[in-house]
JSON list of C-alpha atoms in Angstrom, two decimals:
[
{"chain": "A", "resi": 1, "resn": "GLN", "atom": "CA", "xyz": [-44.67, 25.98, -17.01]},
{"chain": "A", "resi": 2, "resn": "LEU", "atom": "CA", "xyz": [-43.05, 28.99, -15.48]},
{"chain": "A", "resi": 3, "resn": "GLN", "atom": "CA", "xyz": [-40.05, 28.16, -13.43]},
{"chain": "A", "resi": 4, "resn": "PHE", "atom": "CA", "xyz": [-37.88, 30.13, -11.02]},
{"chain": "A", "resi": 5, "resn": "VAL", "atom": "CA", "xyz": [-34.41, 29.16, -9.75]},
{"chain": "A", "resi": 6, "resn": "GLU", "atom": "CA", "xyz": [-32.97, 30.84, -6.67]},
{"chain": "A", "resi": 7, "resn": "SER", "atom": "CA", "xyz": [-29.34, 31.20, -5.87]},
{"chain": "A", "resi": 8, "resn": "GLY", "atom": "CA", "xyz": [-26.98, 33.23, -3.86]},
{"chain": "A", "resi": 9, "resn": "GLY", "atom": "CA", "xyz": [-27.61, 32.01, -0.35]},
{"chain": "A", "resi": 10, "resn": "GLY", "atom": "CA", "xyz": [-25.15, 31.06, 2.21]},
{"chain": "A", "resi": 11, "resn": "LEU", "atom": "CA", "xyz": [-23.73, 31.56, 5.75]},
{"chain": "A", "resi": 12, "resn": "VAL", "atom": "CA", "xyz": [-23.21, 35.09, 6.85]},
{"chain": "A", "resi": 13, "resn": "GLN", "atom": "CA", "xyz": [-22.50, 36.83, 10.22]},
{"chain": "A", "resi": 14, "resn": "PRO", "atom": "CA", "xyz": [-24.88, 39.34, 11.63]},
{"chain": "A", "resi": 15, "resn": "GLY", "atom": "CA", "xyz": [-24.46, 42.65, 9.97]},
{"chain": "A", "resi": 16, "resn": "GLY", "atom": "CA", "xyz": [-23.28, 41.09, 6.81]},
{"chain": "A", "resi": 17, "resn": "SER", "atom": "CA", "xyz": [-24.67, 41.04, 3.24]},
{"chain": "A", "resi": 18, "resn": "LEU", "atom": "CA", "xyz": [-25.76, 38.74, 0.67]},
{"chain": "A", "resi": 19, "resn": "ARG", "atom": "CA", "xyz": [-27.18, 39.13, -2.89]},
{"chain": "A", "resi": 20, "resn": "LEU", "atom": "CA", "xyz": [-29.81, 36.58, -4.07]},
{"chain": "A", "resi": 21, "resn": "SER", "atom": "CA", "xyz": [-30.75, 35.93, -7.59]},
{"chain": "A", "resi": 22, "resn": "CYS", "atom": "CA", "xyz": [-33.87, 34.62, -9.14]},
{"chain": "A", "resi": 23, "resn": "ALA", "atom": "CA", "xyz": [-33.82, 33.40, -12.74]},
{"chain": "A", "resi": 24, "resn": "ALA", "atom": "CA", "xyz": [-37.20, 32.94, -14.28]},
{"chain": "A", "resi": 25, "resn": "SER", "atom": "CA", "xyz": [-38.24, 31.51, -17.59]},
{"chain": "A", "resi": 26, "resn": "ARG", "atom": "CA", "xyz": [-40.50, 34.39, -18.37]},
{"chain": "A", "resi": 27, "resn": "PHE", "atom": "CA", "xyz": [-41.59, 37.58, -16.73]},
{"chain": "A", "resi": 28, "resn": "THR", "atom": "CA", "xyz": [-44.44, 38.57, -18.96]},
{"chain": "A", "resi": 29, "resn": "LEU", "atom": "CA", "xyz": [-47.08, 36.19, -17.57]},
{"chain": "A", "resi": 30, "resn": "GLY", "atom": "CA", "xyz": [-48.93, 35.77, -14.36]},
{"chain": "A", "resi": 31, "resn": "PRO", "atom": "CA", "xyz": [-49.44, 38.39, -11.73]},
{"chain": "A", "resi": 32, "resn": "GLY", "atom": "CA", "xyz": [-48.06, 41.88, -12.10]},
{"chain": "A", "resi": 33, "resn": "ALA", "atom": "CA", "xyz": [-44.99, 41.51, -9.83]},
{"chain": "A", "resi": 34, "resn": "ILE", "atom": "CA", "xyz": [-42.22, 39.04, -9.05]},
{"chain": "A", "resi": 35, "resn": "GLY", "atom": "CA", "xyz": [-41.73, 38.47, -5.29]},
{"chain": "A", "resi": 36, "resn": "TRP", "atom": "CA", "xyz": [-39.31, 37.21, -2.74]},
{"chain": "A", "resi": 37, "resn": "PHE", "atom": "CA", "xyz": [-40.43, 35.03, 0.03]},
{"chain": "A", "resi": 38, "resn": "ARG", "atom": "CA", "xyz": [-38.95, 33.48, 3.07]},
{"chain": "A", "resi": 39, "resn": "GLN", "atom": "CA", "xyz": [-39.64, 30.69, 5.41]},
{"chain": "A", "resi": 40, "resn": "ALA", "atom": "CA", "xyz": [-37.75, 30.81, 8.66]},
{"chain": "A", "resi": 41, "resn": "PRO", "atom": "CA", "xyz": [-37.57, 27.47, 10.85]},
{"chain": "A", "resi": 42, "resn": "GLY", "atom": "CA", "xyz": [-40.89, 26.58, 12.28]},
{"chain": "A", "resi": 43, "resn": "LYS", "atom": "CA", "xyz": [-42.67, 29.63, 10.65]},
{"chain": "A", "resi": 44, "resn": "GLU", "atom": "CA", "xyz": [-45.00, 30.27, 7.76]},
{"chain": "A", "resi": 45, "resn": "ARG", "atom": "CA", "xyz": [-43.66, 31.48, 4.41]},
{"chain": "A", "resi": 46, "resn": "GLU", "atom": "CA", "xyz": [-43.90, 35.23, 4.21]},
{"chain": "A", "resi": 47, "resn": "ALA", "atom": "CA", "xyz": [-43.75, 37.65, 1.40]},
{"chain": "A", "resi": 48, "resn": "ILE", "atom": "CA", "xyz": [-40.72, 40.14, 1.97]},
{"chain": "A", "resi": 49, "resn": "SER", "atom": "CA", "xyz": [-40.56, 42.05, -1.26]},
{"chain": "A", "resi": 50, "resn": "CYS", "atom": "CA", "xyz": [-41.82, 42.27, -4.74]},
{"chain": "A", "resi": 51, "resn": "ILE", "atom": "CA", "xyz": [-41.15, 44.30, -7.92]},
{"chain": "A", "resi": 52, "resn": "MET", "atom": "CA", "xyz": [-43.41, 45.11, -10.86]},
{"chain": "A", "resi": 53, "resn": "ARG", "atom": "CA", "xyz": [-42.84, 43.17, -13.94]},
{"chain": "A", "resi": 54, "resn": "ILE", "atom": "CA", "xyz": [-43.28, 46.35, -15.91]},
{"chain": "A", "resi": 55, "resn": "GLY", "atom": "CA", "xyz": [-41.58, 49.41, -14.48]},
{"chain": "A", "resi": 56, "resn": "GLN", "atom": "CA", "xyz": [-39.61, 49.57, -11.27]},
{"chain": "A", "resi": 57, "resn": "SER", "atom": "CA", "xyz": [-42.16, 49.96, -8.50]},
{"chain": "A", "resi": 58, "resn": "SER", "atom": "CA", "xyz": [-41.28, 47.85, -5.47]},
{"chain": "A", "resi": 59, "resn": "ASN", "atom": "CA", "xyz": [-42.68, 47.11, -1.99]},
{"chain": "A", "resi": 60, "resn": "TYR", "atom": "CA", "xyz": [-41.21, 45.67, 1.18]},
{"chain": "A", "resi": 61, "resn": "ALA", "atom": "CA", "xyz": [-42.22, 44.07, 4.38]},
{"chain": "A", "resi": 62, "resn": "ASP", "atom": "CA", "xyz": [-41.60, 46.26, 7.22]},
{"chain": "A", "resi": 63, "resn": "SER", "atom": "CA", "xyz": [-39.31, 43.86, 8.68]},
{"chain": "A", "resi": 64, "resn": "VAL", "atom": "CA", "xyz": [-36.80, 44.21, 5.86]},
{"chain": "A", "resi": 65, "resn": "LYS", "atom": "CA", "xyz": [-37.44, 47.83, 4.56]},
{"chain": "A", "resi": 66, "resn": "GLY", "atom": "CA", "xyz": [-34.32, 49.89, 4.74]},
{"chain": "A", "resi": 67, "resn": "ARG", "atom": "CA", "xyz": [-32.03, 46.75, 4.64]},
{"chain": "A", "resi": 68, "resn": "PHE", "atom": "CA", "xyz": [-33.11, 44.77, 1.60]},
{"chain": "A", "resi": 69, "resn": "THR", "atom": "CA", "xyz": [-33.36, 45.96, -1.90]},
{"chain": "A", "resi": 70, "resn": "ILE", "atom": "CA", "xyz": [-35.12, 44.30, -4.69]},
{"chain": "A", "resi": 71, "resn": "SER", "atom": "CA", "xyz": [-34.07, 44.91, -8.39]},
{"chain": "A", "resi": 72, "resn": "LYS", "atom": "CA", "xyz": [-34.22, 43.30, -11.80]},
{"chain": "A", "resi": 73, "resn": "ASP", "atom": "CA", "xyz": [-32.76, 42.82, -15.23]},
{"chain": "A", "resi": 74, "resn": "ASN", "atom": "CA", "xyz": [-35.49, 42.09, -17.69]},
{"chain": "A", "resi": 75, "resn": "SER", "atom": "CA", "xyz": [-32.99, 41.24, -20.38]},
{"chain": "A", "resi": 76, "resn": "LYS", "atom": "CA", "xyz": [-31.88, 38.34, -18.22]},
{"chain": "A", "resi": 77, "resn": "ASN", "atom": "CA", "xyz": [-35.21, 37.46, -16.71]},
{"chain": "A", "resi": 78, "resn": "THR", "atom": "CA", "xyz": [-33.57, 37.82, -13.35]},
{"chain": "A", "resi": 79, "resn": "VAL", "atom": "CA", "xyz": [-34.72, 39.39, -10.11]},
{"chain": "A", "resi": 80, "resn": "TYR", "atom": "CA", "xyz": [-32.23, 40.18, -7.35]},
{"chain": "A", "resi": 81, "resn": "LEU", "atom": "CA", "xyz": [-32.57, 40.73, -3.64]},
{"chain": "A", "resi": 82, "resn": "GLN", "atom": "CA", "xyz": [-29.65, 42.71, -1.96]},
{"chain": "A", "resi": 83, "resn": "MET", "atom": "CA", "xyz": [-29.69, 41.97, 1.63]},
{"chain": "A", "resi": 84, "resn": "ASN", "atom": "CA", "xyz": [-27.65, 44.18, 3.98]},
{"chain": "A", "resi": 85, "resn": "SER", "atom": "CA", "xyz": [-27.40, 44.41, 7.76]},
{"chain": "A", "resi": 86, "resn": "LEU", "atom": "CA", "xyz": [-28.50, 40.94, 8.05]},
{"chain": "A", "resi": 87, "resn": "LYS", "atom": "CA", "xyz": [-30.01, 39.66, 11.34]},
{"chain": "A", "resi": 88, "resn": "PRO", "atom": "CA", "xyz": [-30.25, 36.20, 12.77]},
{"chain": "A", "resi": 89, "resn": "GLU", "atom": "CA", "xyz": [-34.01, 36.53, 12.30]},
{"chain": "A", "resi": 90, "resn": "ASP", "atom": "CA", "xyz": [-33.42, 36.79, 8.47]},
{"chain": "A", "resi": 91, "resn": "THR", "atom": "CA", "xyz": [-32.54, 33.07, 8.60]},
{"chain": "A", "resi": 92, "resn": "GLY", "atom": "CA", "xyz": [-34.61, 30.86, 6.39]},
{"chain": "A", "resi": 93, "resn": "VAL", "atom": "CA", "xyz": [-35.11, 29.51, 2.87]},
{"chain": "A", "resi": 94, "resn": "TYR", "atom": "CA", "xyz": [-35.68, 32.18, 0.44]},
{"chain": "A", "resi": 95, "resn": "TYR", "atom": "CA", "xyz": [-37.92, 31.63, -2.69]},
{"chain": "A", "resi": 96, "resn": "CYS", "atom": "CA", "xyz": [-39.12, 33.75, -5.61]},
{"chain": "A", "resi": 97, "resn": "ALA", "atom": "CA", "xyz": [-42.24, 33.55, -7.38]},
{"chain": "A", "resi": 98, "resn": "ASN", "atom": "CA", "xyz": [-44.99, 35.52, -9.19]},
{"chain": "A", "resi": 99, "resn": "ALA", "atom": "CA", "xyz": [-46.70, 37.94, -6.72]},
{"chain": "A", "resi": 100, "resn": "TYR", "atom": "CA", "xyz": [-49.59, 40.14, -6.71]},
{"chain": "A", "resi": 101, "resn": "TRP", "atom": "CA", "xyz": [-49.29, 43.93, -6.45]},
{"chain": "A", "resi": 102, "resn": "PRO", "atom": "CA", "xyz": [-49.26, 45.85, -4.08]},
{"chain": "A", "resi": 103, "resn": "THR", "atom": "CA", "xyz": [-49.52, 43.05, -1.37]},
{"chain": "A", "resi": 104, "resn": "CYS", "atom": "CA", "xyz": [-46.67, 40.90, -2.77]},
{"chain": "A", "resi": 105, "resn": "ARG", "atom": "CA", "xyz": [-48.68, 37.83, -1.86]},
{"chain": "A", "resi": 106, "resn": "ALA", "atom": "CA", "xyz": [-48.20, 34.70, -3.93]},
{"chain": "A", "resi": 107, "resn": "SER", "atom": "CA", "xyz": [-50.98, 33.29, -5.89]},
{"chain": "A", "resi": 108, "resn": "SER", "atom": "CA", "xyz": [-52.79, 30.24, -4.49]},
{"chain": "A", "resi": 109, "resn": "GLY", "atom": "CA", "xyz": [-51.07, 27.02, -5.56]},
{"chain": "A", "resi": 110, "resn": "THR", "atom": "CA", "xyz": [-47.92, 28.71, -6.78]},
{"chain": "A", "resi": 111, "resn": "PRO", "atom": "CA", "xyz": [-45.31, 26.04, -7.75]},
{"chain": "A", "resi": 112, "resn": "TRP", "atom": "CA", "xyz": [-42.52, 26.66, -5.16]},
{"chain": "A", "resi": 113, "resn": "GLY", "atom": "CA", "xyz": [-38.92, 25.93, -6.34]},
{"chain": "A", "resi": 114, "resn": "GLN", "atom": "CA", "xyz": [-36.10, 24.58, -4.10]},
{"chain": "A", "resi": 115, "resn": "GLY", "atom": "CA", "xyz": [-35.16, 28.03, -2.72]},
{"chain": "A", "resi": 116, "resn": "THR", "atom": "CA", "xyz": [-31.84, 29.01, -1.44]},
{"chain": "A", "resi": 117, "resn": "GLN", "atom": "CA", "xyz": [-30.80, 28.75, 2.17]},
{"chain": "A", "resi": 118, "resn": "VAL", "atom": "CA", "xyz": [-29.82, 31.87, 4.14]},
{"chain": "A", "resi": 119, "resn": "THR", "atom": "CA", "xyz": [-28.22, 31.36, 7.47]},
{"chain": "A", "resi": 120, "resn": "VAL", "atom": "CA", "xyz": [-27.34, 34.46, 9.60]},
{"chain": "A", "resi": 121, "resn": "SER", "atom": "CA", "xyz": [-25.28, 33.36, 12.65]},
{"chain": "A", "resi": 122, "resn": "SER", "atom": "CA", "xyz": [-22.19, 34.13, 14.58]}
]
């Protein structure tokens, strides 16, 4: 079973930065992209970014575009999310999973991991 392990979350002040990592067992199976998702307190999980497994094409939700950057290292089976200019509304649990291109939506019934907590607060 394909597994994803998220790390890098923490507590940061507004305007600060964090870099999340997503280690995957394999990138060559499943939908065409790997995505980052987040679930804020009391809200639904939302897709925020994804990157193609082959090539470097990427998409972002409007709420994070210009502030977040997704990247990957195929040799390490790892996807990163550099988060700059963080806002309190970025607070939530961040997950990575296979994603469809170009919508960045997760497949139905995707096995979500534990995620990593990001808290933006002063």
